[in-house]
Coordinates of C-alpha atoms (C1' of nucleotides) in Angstrom, one line a residue:
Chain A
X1053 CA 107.3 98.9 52.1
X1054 CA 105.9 101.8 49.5
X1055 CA 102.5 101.2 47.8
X1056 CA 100.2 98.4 48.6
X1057 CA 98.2 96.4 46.3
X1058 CA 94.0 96.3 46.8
X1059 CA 95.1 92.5 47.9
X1060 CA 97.7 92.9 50.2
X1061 CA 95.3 95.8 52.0
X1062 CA 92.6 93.7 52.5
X1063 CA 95.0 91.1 53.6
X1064 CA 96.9 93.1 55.9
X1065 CA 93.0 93.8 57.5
X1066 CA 91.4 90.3 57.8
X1067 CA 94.0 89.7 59.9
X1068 CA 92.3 91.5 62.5
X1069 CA 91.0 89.2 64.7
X1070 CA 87.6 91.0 65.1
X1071 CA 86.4 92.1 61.7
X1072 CA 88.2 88.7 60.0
X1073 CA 84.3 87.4 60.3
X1074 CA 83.2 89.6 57.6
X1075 CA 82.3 88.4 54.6
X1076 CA 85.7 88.7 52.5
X1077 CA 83.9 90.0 49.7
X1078 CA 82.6 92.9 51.9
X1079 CA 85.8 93.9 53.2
X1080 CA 87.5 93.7 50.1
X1081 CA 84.7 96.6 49.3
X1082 CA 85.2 98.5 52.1
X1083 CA 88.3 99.5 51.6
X1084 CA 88.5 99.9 48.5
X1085 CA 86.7 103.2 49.6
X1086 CA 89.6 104.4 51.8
X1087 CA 92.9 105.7 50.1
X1088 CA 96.6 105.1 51.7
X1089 CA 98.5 107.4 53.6
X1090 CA 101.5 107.8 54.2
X1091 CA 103.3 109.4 57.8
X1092 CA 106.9 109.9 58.9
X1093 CA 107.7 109.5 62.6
X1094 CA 106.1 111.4 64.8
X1095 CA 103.8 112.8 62.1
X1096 CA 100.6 113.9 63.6
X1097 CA 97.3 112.0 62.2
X1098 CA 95.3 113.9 64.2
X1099 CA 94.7 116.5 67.6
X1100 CA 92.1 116.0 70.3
X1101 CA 89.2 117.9 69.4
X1102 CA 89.6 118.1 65.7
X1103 CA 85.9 117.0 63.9
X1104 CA 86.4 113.2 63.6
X1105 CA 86.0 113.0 59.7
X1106 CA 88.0 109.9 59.0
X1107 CA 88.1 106.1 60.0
X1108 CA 91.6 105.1 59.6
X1109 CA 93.2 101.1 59.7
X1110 CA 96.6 100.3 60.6
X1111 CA 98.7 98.6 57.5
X1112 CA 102.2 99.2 58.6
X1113 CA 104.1 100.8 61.5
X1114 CA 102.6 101.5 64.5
X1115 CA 100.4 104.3 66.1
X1116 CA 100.5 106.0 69.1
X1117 CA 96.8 107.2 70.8
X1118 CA 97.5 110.3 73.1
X1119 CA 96.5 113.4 74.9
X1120 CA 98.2 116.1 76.3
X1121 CA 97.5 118.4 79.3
X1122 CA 96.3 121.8 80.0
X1123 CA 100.6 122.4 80.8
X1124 CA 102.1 120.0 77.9
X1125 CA 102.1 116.7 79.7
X1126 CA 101.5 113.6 77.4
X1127 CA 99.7 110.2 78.1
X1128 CA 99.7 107.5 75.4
X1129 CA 96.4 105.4 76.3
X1130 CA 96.9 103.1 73.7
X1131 CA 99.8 101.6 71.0
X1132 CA 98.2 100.5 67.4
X1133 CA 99.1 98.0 65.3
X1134 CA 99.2 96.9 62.0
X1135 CA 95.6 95.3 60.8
X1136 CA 93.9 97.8 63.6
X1137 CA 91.6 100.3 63.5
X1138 CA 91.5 103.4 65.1
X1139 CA 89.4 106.7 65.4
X1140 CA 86.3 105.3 65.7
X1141 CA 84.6 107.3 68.2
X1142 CA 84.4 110.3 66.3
X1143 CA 83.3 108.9 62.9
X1144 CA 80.6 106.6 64.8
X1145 CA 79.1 109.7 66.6
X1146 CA 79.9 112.7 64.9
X1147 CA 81.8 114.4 67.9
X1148 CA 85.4 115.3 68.5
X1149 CA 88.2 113.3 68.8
X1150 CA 88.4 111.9 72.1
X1151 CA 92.5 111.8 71.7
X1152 CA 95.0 112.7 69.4
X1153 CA 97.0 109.8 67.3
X1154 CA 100.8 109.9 66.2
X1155 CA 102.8 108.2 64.2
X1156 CA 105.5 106.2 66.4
X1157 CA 107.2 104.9 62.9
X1158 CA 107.2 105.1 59.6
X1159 CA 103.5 104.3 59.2
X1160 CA 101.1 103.5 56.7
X1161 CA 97.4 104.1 57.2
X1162 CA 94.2 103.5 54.9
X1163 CA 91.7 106.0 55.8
X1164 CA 88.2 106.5 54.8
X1165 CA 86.0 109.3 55.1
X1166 CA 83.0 109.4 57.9
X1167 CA 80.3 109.6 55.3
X1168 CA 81.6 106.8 52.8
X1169 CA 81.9 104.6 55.9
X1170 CA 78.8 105.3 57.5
X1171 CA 76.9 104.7 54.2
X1172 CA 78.6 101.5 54.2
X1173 CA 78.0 100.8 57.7
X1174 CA 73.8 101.4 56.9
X1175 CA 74.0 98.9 54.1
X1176 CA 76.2 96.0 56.3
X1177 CA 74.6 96.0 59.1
X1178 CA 76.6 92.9 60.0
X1179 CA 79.9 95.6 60.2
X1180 CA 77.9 97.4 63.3
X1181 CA 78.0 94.3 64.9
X1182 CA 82.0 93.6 64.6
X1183 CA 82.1 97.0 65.9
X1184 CA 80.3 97.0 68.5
X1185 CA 83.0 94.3 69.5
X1186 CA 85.4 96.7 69.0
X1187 CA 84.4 98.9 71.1
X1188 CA 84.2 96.5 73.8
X1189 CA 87.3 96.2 73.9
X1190 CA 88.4 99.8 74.1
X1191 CA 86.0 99.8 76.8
X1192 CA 87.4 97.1 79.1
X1193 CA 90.9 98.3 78.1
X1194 CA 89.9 101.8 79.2
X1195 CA 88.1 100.2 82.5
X1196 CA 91.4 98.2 83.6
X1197 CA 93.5 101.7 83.2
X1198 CA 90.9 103.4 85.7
X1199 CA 91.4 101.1 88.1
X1200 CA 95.2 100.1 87.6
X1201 CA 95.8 104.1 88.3
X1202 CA 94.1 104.5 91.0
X1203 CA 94.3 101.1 93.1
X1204 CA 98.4 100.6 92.4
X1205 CA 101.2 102.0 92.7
X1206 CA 103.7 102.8 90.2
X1207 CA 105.7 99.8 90.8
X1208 CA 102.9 97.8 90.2
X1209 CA 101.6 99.6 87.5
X1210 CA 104.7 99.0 85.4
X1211 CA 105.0 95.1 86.2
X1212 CA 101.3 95.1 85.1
X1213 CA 102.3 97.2 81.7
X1214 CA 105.3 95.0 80.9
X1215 CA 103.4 92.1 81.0
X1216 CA 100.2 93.4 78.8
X1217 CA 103.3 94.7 76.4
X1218 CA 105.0 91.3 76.2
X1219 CA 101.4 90.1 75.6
X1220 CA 100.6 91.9 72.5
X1221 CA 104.4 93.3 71.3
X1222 CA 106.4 90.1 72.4
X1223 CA 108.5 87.3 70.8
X1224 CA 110.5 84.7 72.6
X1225 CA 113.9 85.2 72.2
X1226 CA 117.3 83.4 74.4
X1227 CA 117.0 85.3 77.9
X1228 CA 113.3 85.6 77.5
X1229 CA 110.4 87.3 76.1
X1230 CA 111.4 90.8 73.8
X1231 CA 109.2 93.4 73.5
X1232 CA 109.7 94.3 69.7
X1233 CA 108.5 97.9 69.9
X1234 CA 111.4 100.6 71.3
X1235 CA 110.0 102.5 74.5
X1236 CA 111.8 105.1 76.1
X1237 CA 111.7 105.2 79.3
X1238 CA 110.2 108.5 78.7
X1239 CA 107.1 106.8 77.0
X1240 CA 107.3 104.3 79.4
X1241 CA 106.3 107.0 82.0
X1242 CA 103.8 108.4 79.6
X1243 CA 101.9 105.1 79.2
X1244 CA 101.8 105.2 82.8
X1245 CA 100.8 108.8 84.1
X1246 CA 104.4 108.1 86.0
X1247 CA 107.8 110.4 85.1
X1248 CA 110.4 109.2 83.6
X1249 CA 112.6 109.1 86.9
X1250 CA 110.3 107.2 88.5
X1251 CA 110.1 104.6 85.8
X1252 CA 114.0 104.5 86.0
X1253 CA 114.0 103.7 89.5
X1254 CA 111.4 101.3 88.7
X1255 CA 113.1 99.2 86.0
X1256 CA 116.1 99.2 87.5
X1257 CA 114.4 97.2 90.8
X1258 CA 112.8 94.9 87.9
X1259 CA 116.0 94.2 86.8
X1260 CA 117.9 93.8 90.3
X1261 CA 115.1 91.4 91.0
X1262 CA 116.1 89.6 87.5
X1263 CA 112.8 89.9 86.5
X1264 CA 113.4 91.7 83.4
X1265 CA 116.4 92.8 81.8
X1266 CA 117.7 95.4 78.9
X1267 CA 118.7 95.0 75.0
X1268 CA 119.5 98.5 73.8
X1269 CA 116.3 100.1 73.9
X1270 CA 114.2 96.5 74.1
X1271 CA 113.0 95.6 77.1
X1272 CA 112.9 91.8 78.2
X1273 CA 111.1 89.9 80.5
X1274 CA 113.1 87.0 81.9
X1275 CA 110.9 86.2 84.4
X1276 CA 106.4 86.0 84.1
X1277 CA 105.5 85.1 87.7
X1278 CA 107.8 87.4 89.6
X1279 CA 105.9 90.0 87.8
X1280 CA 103.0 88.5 88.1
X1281 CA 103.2 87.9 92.0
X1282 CA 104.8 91.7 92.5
X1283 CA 101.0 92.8 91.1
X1284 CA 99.2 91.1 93.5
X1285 CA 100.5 91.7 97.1
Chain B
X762 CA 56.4 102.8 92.9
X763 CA 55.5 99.6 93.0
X764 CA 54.7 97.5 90.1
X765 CA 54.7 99.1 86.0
X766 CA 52.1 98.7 83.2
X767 CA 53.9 97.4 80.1
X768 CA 53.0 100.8 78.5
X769 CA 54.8 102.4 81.6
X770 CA 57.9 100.6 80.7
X771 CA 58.1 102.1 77.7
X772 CA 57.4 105.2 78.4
X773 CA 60.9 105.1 81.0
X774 CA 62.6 103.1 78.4
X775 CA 62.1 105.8 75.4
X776 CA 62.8 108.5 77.7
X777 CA 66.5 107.3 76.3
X778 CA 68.1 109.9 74.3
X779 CA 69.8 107.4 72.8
X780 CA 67.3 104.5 72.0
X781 CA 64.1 106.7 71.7
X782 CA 65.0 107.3 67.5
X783 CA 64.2 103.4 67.4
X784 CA 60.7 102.5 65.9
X785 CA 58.5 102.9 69.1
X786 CA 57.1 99.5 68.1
X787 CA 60.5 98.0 68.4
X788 CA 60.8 99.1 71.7
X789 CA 57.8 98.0 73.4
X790 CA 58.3 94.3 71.5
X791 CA 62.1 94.9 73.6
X792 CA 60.9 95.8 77.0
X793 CA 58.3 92.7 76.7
X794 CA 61.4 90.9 76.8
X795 CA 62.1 91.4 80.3
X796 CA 61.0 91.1 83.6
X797 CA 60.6 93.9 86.5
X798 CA 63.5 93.1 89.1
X799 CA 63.5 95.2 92.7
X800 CA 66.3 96.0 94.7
X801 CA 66.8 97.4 97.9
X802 CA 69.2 100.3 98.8
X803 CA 72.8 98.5 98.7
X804 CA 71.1 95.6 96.7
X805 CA 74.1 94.1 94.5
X806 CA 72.8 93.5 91.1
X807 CA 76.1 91.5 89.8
X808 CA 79.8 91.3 90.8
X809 CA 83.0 92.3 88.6
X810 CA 83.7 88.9 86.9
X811 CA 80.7 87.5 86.9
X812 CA 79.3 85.8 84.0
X813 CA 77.5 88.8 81.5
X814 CA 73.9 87.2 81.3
X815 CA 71.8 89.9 81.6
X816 CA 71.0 93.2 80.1
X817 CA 69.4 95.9 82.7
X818 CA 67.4 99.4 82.1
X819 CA 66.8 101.9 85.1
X820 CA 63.4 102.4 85.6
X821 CA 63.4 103.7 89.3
X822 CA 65.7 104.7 91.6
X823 CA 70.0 104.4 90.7
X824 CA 72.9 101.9 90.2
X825 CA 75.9 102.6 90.5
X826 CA 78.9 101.1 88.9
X827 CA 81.7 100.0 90.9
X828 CA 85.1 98.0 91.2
X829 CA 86.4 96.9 94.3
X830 CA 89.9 96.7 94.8
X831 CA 92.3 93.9 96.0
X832 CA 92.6 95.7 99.3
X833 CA 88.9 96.1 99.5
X834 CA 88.9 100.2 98.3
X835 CA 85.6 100.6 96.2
X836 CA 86.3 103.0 92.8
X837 CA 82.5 104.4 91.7
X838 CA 82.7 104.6 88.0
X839 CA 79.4 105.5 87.1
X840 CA 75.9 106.5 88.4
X841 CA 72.9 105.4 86.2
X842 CA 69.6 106.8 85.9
X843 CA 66.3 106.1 85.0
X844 CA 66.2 105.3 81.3
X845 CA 69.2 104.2 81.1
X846 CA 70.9 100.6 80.0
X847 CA 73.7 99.2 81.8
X848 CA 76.0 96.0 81.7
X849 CA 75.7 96.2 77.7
X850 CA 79.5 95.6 77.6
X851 CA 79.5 92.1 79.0
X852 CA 76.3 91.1 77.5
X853 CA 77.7 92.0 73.6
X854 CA 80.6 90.5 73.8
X855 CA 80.0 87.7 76.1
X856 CA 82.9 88.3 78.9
X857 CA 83.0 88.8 82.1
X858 CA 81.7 91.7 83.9
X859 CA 84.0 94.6 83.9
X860 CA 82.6 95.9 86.8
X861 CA 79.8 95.2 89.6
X862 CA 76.2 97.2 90.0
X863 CA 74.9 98.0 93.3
X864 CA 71.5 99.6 94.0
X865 CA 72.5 103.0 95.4
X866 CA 68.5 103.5 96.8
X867 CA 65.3 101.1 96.1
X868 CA 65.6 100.5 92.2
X869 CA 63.9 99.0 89.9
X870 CA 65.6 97.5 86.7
X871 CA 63.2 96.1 83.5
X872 CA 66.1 92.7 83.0
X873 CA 66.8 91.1 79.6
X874 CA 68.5 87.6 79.0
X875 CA 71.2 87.8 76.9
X876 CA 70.3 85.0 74.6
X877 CA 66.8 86.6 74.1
X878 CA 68.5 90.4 73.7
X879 CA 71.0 89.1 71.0
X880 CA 68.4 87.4 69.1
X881 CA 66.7 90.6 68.9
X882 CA 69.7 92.2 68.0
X883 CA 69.7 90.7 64.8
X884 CA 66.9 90.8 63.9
X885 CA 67.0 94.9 64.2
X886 CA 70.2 96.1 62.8
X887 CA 69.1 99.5 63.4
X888 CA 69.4 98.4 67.3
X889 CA 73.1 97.8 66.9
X890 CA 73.7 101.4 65.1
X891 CA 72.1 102.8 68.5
X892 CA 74.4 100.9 70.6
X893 CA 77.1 102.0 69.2
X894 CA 76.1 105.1 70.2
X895 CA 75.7 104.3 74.0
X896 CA 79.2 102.5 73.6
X897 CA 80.9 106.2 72.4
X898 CA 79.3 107.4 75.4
X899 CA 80.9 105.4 77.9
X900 CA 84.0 105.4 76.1
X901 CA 84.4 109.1 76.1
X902 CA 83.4 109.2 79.4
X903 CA 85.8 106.2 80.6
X904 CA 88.8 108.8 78.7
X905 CA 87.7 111.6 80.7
X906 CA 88.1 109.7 83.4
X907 CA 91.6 108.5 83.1
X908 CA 92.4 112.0 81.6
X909 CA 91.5 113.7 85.0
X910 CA 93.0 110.9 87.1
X911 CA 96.6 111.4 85.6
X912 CA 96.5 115.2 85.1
X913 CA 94.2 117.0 87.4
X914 CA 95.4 116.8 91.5
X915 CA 92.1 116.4 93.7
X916 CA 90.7 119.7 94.0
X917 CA 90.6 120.2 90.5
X918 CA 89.2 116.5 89.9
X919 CA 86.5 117.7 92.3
X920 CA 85.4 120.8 90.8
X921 CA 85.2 118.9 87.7
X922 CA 83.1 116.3 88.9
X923 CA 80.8 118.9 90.7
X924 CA 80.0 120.2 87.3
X925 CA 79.4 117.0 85.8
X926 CA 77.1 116.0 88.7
X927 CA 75.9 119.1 88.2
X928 CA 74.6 119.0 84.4
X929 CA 73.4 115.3 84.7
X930 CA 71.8 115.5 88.4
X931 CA 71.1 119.3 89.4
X932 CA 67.9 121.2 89.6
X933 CA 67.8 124.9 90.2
X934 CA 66.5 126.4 93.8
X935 CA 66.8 129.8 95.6
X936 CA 71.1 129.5 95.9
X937 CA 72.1 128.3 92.7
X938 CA 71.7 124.5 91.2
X939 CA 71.1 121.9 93.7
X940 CA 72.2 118.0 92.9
X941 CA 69.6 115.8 93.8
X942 CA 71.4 112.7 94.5
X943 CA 72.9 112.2 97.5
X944 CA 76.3 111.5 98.0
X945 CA 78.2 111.3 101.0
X946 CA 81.9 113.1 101.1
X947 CA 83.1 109.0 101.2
X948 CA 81.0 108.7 98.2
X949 CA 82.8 111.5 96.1
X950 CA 86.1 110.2 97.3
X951 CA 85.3 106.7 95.4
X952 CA 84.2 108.5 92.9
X953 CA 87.6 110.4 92.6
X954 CA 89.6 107.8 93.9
X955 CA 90.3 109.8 96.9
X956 CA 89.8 109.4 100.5
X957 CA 87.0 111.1 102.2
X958 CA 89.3 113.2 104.4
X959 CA 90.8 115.0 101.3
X960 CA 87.5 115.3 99.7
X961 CA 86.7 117.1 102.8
X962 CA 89.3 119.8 102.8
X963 CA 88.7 120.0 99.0
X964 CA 84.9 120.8 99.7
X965 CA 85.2 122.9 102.5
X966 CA 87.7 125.2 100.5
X967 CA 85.2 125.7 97.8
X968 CA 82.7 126.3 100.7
X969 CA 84.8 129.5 101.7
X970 CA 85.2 130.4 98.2
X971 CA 81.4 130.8 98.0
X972 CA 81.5 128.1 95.1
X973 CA 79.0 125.7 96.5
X974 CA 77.4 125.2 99.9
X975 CA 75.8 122.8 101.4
X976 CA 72.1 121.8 101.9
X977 CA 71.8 118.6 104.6
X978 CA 73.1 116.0 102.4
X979 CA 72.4 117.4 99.4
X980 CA 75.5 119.7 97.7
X981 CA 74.8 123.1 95.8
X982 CA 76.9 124.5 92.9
X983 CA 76.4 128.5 93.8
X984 CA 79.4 129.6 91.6
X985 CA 79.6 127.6 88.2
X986 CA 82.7 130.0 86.5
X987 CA 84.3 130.0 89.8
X988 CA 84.5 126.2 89.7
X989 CA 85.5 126.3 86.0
X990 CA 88.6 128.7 86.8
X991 CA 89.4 126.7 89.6
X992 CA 90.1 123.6 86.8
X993 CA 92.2 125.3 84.4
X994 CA 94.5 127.4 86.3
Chain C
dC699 C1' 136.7 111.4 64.4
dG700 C1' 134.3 114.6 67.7
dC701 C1' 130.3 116.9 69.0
dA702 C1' 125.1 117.4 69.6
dG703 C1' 121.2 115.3 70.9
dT704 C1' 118.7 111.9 73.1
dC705 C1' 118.4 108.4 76.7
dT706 C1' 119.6 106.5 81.2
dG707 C1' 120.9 106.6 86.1
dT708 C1' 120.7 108.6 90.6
dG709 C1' 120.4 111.4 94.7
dA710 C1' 118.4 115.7 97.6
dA711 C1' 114.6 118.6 98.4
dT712 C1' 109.7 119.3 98.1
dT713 C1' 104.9 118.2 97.9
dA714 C1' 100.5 116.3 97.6
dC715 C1' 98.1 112.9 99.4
dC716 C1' 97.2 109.1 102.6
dT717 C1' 96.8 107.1 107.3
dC718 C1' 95.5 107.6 111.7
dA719 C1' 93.3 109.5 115.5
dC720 C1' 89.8 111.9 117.6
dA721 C1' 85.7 115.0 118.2
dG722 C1' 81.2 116.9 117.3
dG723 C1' 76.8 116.7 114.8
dA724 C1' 72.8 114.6 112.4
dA725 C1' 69.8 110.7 111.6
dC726 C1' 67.6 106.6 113.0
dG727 C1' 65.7 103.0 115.8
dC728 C1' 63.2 101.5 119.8
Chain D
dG866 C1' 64.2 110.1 125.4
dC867 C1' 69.0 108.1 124.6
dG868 C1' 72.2 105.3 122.6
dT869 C1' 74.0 103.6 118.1
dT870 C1' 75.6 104.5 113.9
dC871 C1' 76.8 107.2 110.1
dC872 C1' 78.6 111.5 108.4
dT873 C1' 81.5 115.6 108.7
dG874 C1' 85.5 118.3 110.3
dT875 C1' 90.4 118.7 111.3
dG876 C1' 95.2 118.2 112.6
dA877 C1' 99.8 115.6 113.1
dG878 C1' 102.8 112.4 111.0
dG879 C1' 104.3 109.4 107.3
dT880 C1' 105.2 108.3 102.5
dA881 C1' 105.1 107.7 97.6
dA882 C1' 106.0 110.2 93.9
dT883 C1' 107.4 114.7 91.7
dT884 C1' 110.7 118.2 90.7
dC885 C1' 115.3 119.6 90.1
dA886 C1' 119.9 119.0 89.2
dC887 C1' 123.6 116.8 87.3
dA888 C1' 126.6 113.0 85.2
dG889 C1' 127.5 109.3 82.3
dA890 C1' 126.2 106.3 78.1
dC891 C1' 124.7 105.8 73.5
dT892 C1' 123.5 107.2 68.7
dG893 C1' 123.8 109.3 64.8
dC894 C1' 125.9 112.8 61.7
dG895 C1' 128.8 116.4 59.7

DNA sequence: CGCAGTCTGTGAATTACCTCACAGGAACGC
DNA sequence: GCGTTCCTGTGAGGTAATTCACAGACTGCG
């Protein structure tokens, strides 16, 4: 997947399910402002705290939202796909990145710059309202990992992230449901505010239960409600 | 406090760092929108999962935002203040609540339906721009949040939260800056998602340090770079 | 192929925090 | 005034999760 024609870009972002109510002929216009980009695996888009001078949209690959802590531990708070946008906060208020983002593939990204896109934003005001939906989301995302780390345990925490995976990253397959994208275990942890042992000892319960089982690095879930009733109680 | 003059309203309602760049006009046809709802201390104002109907504004007295656990522990996410809006989330986007409001002392809230506030919505465009502002807000916030809860062990995530309380609710007096609300030790543990007996040791250590003391119910940051070395390192 | 690097699996020791239990003080009502 | 209730203070014991250490499996890559 190299360059990407004006159509297949706008394609590739109506497909999100939030801005898709735009007027077609608007968003075919807005990103024609932005140019593509281009990032290897593990290529850094941006660092917490940088000045937030660019919106960016998902067209391929997939992109990793993170921060790391005062002593070099990492927490992915959120996974980014294809026909997303990302990096928001900073352009809509001026301020610093809230987190870093990283390339998790081979990833392609349009990007537009903060004042092209809020120029546009002044003279749509229709986009502020798609937005705002965006950020609704982030915000109830963001709520239910406040509350999932401090009411559960890790355990829990993990049946509760395989599931939301399988929701947005899975496709049905013999044994059950795959989880396309390739998590380490290591990730895993990091997704979770949870080590990497810990996640170990946790999968490997999962899969004693037959609850979920392993496909090289693809996770599976074989079984919904045994997740599901592990959450609650 | 009893009843407000329309023009009172206002004034509370542009005191809003946020909303007071709208046209003052604007605003006042907004708060006439609404109705003047009293609560008493403790007074729940809606439940997680309830049904997002209503947009509120602080005009006396605080809410604070909540979640309540399966096993009934209570997780304080946010404290809001005169001026301030709350439950925008649910209202914009039209699902559930993401989290309940109590009256934390007699409050009064100016209310707005949602039907009525999104009518309004667009007709002012320029409202929408503002919101997105408030929505950055709590999003940063909620990131800090989740941040501290992964990284920080509960000391730290107190000092932290002392400072915040600090620069939102303090006042300076004779010892150093005094926060006026008052929270009890149980109070900072649900904000911290800790138990009052460890918010205890974690206050009373900073006590002997000299960081902060104590005034009846009321807490008093004496040492502000004491606390800040305490975080990092 | 074989060797390097990454990922998984697992136990022992350590630790931070929670639970439980109890005691004293402050605040409030009547 | 005195009892009730709420808040603070503190220690002993239990536990979930971390750290550390090591071993085996798998994945390229020269």
């Amino acid at each position: 997947m190299a360059g990407h024609t004006s159509s297949e870009i706008l394609e590739i972002v109506a497909r999100n399910q939030i801005l898709n109510e735009l007027d077609r002929h608007e968003l075919g216009e807005l990103c024609a402002l932005g140019q593509v980009e281009r990032y290897a695996k593990g290529g850094i888009i941006f660092d917490k705290g940088d000045p937030g001078d660019r919106l960016y949209a998902v067209l391929s690959g997939q992109v990793g939202i993170n921060s790391i802590s005062a002593d070099g531990k990492e927490l992915i708070l959120n996974i980014m796909d294809p026909s997303e946008i990302f990096g928001e906060v900073a352009v809509l208020d001026g301020g610093e990145r809230t987190a870093g983002a990283v390339a998790m593939q081979v990833t392609e990204l349009l990007r537009i710059r903060r004042s092209e896109f809020l120029s546009f934003l002044e003279r749509h005001p229709k986009l502020a309202i798609r937005l705002l939906f965006v950020l609704c989301d982030r915000l109830r995302r963001a709520t239910d990992i406040i509350e999932d780390t401090v009411f559960l345990d890790i355990p829990r925490r993990l049946a509760k992230r395989l599931l939301s995976l399988m929701e947005r990253h899975g496709e049905p397959c013999v044994e059950g449901i795959r989880i396309t994208i390739k998590l380490s275990q290591e990730d895993l942890g990091h997704m979770l505010g949870a080590t990497r042992e810990s996640v170990n000892k946790g999968i490997r319960a999962l899969q004693r239960f037959g609850a979920i089982s392993y496909d090289g690095g693809h996770l599976i879930v074989r079984n919904v409600e045994q997740l599901e009733d592990l959450i609650d109680q």
